[in-house]
mmCIF file with all atom_site columns, C-alpha atoms in Angstrom:
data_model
loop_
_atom_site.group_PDB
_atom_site.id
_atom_site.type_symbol
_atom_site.label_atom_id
_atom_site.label_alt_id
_atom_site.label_comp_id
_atom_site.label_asym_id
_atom_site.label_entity_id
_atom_site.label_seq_id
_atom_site.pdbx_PDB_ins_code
_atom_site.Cartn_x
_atom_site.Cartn_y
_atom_site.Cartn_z
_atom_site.occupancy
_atom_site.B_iso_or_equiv
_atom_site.pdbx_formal_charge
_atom_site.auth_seq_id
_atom_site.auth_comp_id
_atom_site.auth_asym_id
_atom_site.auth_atom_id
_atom_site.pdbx_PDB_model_num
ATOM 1  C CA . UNK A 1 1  ? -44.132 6.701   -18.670 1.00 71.00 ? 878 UNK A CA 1
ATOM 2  C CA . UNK A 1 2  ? -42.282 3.521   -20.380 1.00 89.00 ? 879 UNK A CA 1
ATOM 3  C CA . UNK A 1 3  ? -41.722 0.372   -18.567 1.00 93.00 ? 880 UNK A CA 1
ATOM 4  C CA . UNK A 1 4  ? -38.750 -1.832  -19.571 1.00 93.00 ? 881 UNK A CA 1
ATOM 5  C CA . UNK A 1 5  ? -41.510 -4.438  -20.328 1.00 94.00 ? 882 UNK A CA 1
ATOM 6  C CA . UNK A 1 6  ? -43.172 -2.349  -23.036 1.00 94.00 ? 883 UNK A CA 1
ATOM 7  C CA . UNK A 1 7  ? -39.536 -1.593  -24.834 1.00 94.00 ? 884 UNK A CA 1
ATOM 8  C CA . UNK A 1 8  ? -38.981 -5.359  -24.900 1.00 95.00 ? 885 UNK A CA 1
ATOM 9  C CA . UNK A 1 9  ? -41.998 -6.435  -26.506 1.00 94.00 ? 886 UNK A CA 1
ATOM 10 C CA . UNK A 1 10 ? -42.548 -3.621  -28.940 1.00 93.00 ? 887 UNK A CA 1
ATOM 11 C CA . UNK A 1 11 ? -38.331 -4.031  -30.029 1.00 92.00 ? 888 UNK A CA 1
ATOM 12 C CA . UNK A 1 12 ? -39.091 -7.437  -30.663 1.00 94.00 ? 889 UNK A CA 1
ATOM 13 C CA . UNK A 1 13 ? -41.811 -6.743  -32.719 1.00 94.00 ? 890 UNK A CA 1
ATOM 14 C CA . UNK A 1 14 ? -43.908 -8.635  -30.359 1.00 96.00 ? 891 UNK A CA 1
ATOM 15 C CA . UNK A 1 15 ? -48.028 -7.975  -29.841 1.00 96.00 ? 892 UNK A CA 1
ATOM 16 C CA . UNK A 1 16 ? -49.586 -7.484  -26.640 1.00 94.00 ? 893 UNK A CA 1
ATOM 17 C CA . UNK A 1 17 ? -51.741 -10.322 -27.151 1.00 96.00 ? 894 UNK A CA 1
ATOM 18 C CA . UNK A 1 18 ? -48.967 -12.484 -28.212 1.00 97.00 ? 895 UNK A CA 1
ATOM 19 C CA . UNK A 1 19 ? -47.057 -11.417 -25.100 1.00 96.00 ? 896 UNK A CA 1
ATOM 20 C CA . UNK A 1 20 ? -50.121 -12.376 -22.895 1.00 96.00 ? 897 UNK A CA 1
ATOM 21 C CA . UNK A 1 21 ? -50.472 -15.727 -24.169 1.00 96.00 ? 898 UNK A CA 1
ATOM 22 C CA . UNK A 1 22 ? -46.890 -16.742 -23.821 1.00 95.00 ? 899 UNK A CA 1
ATOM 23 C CA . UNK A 1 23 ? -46.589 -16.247 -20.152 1.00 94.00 ? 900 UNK A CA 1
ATOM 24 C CA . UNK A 1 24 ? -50.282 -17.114 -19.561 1.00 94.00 ? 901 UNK A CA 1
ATOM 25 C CA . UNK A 1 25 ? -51.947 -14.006 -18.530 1.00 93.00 ? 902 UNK A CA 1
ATOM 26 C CA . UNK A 1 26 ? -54.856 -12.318 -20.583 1.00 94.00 ? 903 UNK A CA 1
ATOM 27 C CA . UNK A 1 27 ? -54.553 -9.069  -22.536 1.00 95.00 ? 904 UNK A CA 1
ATOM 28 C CA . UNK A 1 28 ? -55.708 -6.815  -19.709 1.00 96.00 ? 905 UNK A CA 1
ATOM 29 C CA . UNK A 1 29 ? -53.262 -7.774  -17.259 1.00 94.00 ? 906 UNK A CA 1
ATOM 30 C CA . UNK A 1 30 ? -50.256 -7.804  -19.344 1.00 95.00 ? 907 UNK A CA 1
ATOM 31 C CA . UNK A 1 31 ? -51.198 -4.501  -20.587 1.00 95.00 ? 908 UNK A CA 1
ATOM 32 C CA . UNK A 1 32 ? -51.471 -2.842  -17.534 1.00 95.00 ? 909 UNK A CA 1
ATOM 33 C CA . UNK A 1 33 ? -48.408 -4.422  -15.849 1.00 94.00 ? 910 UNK A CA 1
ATOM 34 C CA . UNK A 1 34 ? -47.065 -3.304  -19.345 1.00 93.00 ? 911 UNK A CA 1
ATOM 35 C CA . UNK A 1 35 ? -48.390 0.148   -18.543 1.00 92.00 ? 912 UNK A CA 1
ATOM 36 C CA . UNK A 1 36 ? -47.002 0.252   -14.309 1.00 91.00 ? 913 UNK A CA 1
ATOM 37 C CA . UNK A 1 37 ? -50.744 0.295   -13.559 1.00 93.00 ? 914 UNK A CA 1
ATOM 38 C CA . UNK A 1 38 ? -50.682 -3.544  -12.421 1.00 93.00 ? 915 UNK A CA 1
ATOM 39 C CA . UNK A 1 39 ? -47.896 -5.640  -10.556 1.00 94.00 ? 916 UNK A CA 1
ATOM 40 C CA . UNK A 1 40 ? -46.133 -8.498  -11.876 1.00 94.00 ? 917 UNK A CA 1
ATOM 41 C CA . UNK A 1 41 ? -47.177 -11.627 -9.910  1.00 93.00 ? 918 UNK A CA 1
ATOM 42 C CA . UNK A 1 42 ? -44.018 -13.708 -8.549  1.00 94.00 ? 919 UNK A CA 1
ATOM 43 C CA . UNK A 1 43 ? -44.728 -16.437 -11.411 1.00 92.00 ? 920 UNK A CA 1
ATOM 44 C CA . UNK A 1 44 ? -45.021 -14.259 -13.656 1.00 94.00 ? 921 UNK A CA 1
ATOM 45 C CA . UNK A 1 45 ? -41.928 -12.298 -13.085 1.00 95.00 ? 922 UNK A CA 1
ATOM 46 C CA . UNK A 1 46 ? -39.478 -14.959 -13.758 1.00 95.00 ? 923 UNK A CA 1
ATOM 47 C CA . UNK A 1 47 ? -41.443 -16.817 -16.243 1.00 95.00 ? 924 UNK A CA 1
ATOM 48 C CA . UNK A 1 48 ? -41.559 -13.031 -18.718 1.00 95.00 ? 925 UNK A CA 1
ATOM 49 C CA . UNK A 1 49 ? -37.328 -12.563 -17.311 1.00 96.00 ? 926 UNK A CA 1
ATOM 50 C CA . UNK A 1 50 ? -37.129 -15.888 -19.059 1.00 96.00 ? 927 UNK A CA 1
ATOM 51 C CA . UNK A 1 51 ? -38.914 -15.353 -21.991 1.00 96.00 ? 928 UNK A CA 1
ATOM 52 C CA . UNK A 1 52 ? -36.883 -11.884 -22.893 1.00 96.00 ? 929 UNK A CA 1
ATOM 53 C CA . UNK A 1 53 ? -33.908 -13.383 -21.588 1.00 96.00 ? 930 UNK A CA 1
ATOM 54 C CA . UNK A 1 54 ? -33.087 -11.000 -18.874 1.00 96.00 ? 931 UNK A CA 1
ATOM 55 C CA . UNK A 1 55 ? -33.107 -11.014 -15.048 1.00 96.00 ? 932 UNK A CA 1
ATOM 56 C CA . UNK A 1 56 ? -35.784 -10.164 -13.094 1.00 96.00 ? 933 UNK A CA 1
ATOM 57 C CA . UNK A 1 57 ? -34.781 -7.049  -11.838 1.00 95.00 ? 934 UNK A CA 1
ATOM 58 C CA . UNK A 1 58 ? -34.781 -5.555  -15.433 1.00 94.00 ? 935 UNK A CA 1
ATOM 59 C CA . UNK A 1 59 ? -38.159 -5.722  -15.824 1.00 94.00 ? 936 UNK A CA 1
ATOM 60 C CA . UNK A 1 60 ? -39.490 -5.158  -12.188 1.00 94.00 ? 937 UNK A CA 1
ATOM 61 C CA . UNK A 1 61 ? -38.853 -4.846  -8.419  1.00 94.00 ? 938 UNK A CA 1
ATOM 62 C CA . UNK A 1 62 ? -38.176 -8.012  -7.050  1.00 92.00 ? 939 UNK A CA 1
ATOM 63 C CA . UNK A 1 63 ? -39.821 -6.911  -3.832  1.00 93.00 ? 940 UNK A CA 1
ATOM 64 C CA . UNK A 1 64 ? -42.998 -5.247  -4.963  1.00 94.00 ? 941 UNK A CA 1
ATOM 65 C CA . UNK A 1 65 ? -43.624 -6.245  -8.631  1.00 94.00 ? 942 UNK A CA 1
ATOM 66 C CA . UNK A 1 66 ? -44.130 -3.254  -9.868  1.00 94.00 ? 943 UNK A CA 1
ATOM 67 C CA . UNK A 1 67 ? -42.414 -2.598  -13.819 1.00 94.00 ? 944 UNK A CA 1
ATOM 68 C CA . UNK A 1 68 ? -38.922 -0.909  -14.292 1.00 93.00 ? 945 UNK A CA 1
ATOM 69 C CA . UNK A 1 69 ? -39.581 2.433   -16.065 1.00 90.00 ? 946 UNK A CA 1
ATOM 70 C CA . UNK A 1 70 ? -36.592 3.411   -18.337 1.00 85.00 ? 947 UNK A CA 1
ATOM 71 C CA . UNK A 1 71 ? -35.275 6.824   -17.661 1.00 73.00 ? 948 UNK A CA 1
ATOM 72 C CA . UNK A 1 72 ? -35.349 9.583   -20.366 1.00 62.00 ? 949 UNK A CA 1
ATOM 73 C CA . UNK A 1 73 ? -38.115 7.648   -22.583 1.00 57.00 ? 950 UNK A CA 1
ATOM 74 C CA . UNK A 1 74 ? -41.522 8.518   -23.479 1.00 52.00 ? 951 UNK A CA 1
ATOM 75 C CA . UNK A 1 75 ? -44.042 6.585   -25.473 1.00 49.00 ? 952 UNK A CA 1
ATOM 76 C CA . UNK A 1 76 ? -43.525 8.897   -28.011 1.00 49.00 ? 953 UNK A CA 1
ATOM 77 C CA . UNK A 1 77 ? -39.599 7.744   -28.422 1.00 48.00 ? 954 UNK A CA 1
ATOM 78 C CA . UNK A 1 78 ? -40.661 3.683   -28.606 1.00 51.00 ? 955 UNK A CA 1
ATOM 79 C CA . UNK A 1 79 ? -40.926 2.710   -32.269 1.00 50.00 ? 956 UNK A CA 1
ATOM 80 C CA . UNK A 1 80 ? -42.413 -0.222  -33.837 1.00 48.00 ? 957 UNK A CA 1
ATOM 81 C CA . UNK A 1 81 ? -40.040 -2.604  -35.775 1.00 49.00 ? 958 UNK A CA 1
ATOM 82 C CA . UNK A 1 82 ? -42.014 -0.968  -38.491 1.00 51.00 ? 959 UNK A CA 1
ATOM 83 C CA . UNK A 1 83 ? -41.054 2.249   -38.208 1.00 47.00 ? 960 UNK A CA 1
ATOM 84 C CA . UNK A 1 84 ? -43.990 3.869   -37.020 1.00 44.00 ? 961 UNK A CA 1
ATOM 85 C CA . UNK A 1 85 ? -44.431 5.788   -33.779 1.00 45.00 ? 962 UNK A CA 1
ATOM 86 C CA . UNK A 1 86 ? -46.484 3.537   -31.059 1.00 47.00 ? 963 UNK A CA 1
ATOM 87 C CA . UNK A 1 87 ? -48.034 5.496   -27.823 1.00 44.00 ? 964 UNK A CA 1
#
């Protein structure tokens, strides 16, 4: 399972610490909202959209918070800018 989240971070070559810090959650939360174990809270939903540039609704449900997951994607198919598999 890949969430919408995950593919934006990891295509802009961005760390999950990194990530956490810039919207102002720790490490553990972000990764597990990353992972569609954890719901985004409402501040945090708009404040990420606006960080990746995107609406909302591409990286969760408005309603519930919980992540997008992209169809037809594993986290064997998302790459590091690197070049290297990432699971």
């Amino acid at each position: 399972m890949v969430t919408n989240l995950r593919l934006l971070r990891v295509r802009k070559g961005l760390t999950l610490k990194y990530m956490a810090a810039q919207i102002g959650l720790n490490e553990t939360w972000y990764c597990r909202m990353e992972r569609g174990q954890n719901y985004i809270p409402p501040h945090y939903r708009k404040k990420t959209a606006e960080f990746f540039g995107v609406p909302v609704s591409e990286i969760c449900d408005e309603a519930t918070g919980r992540p997008v997951l992209v169809d037809n994607c594993t986290s064997s198919t998302v790459y590091h800018p690197g070049g290297w598999p990432r699971s």
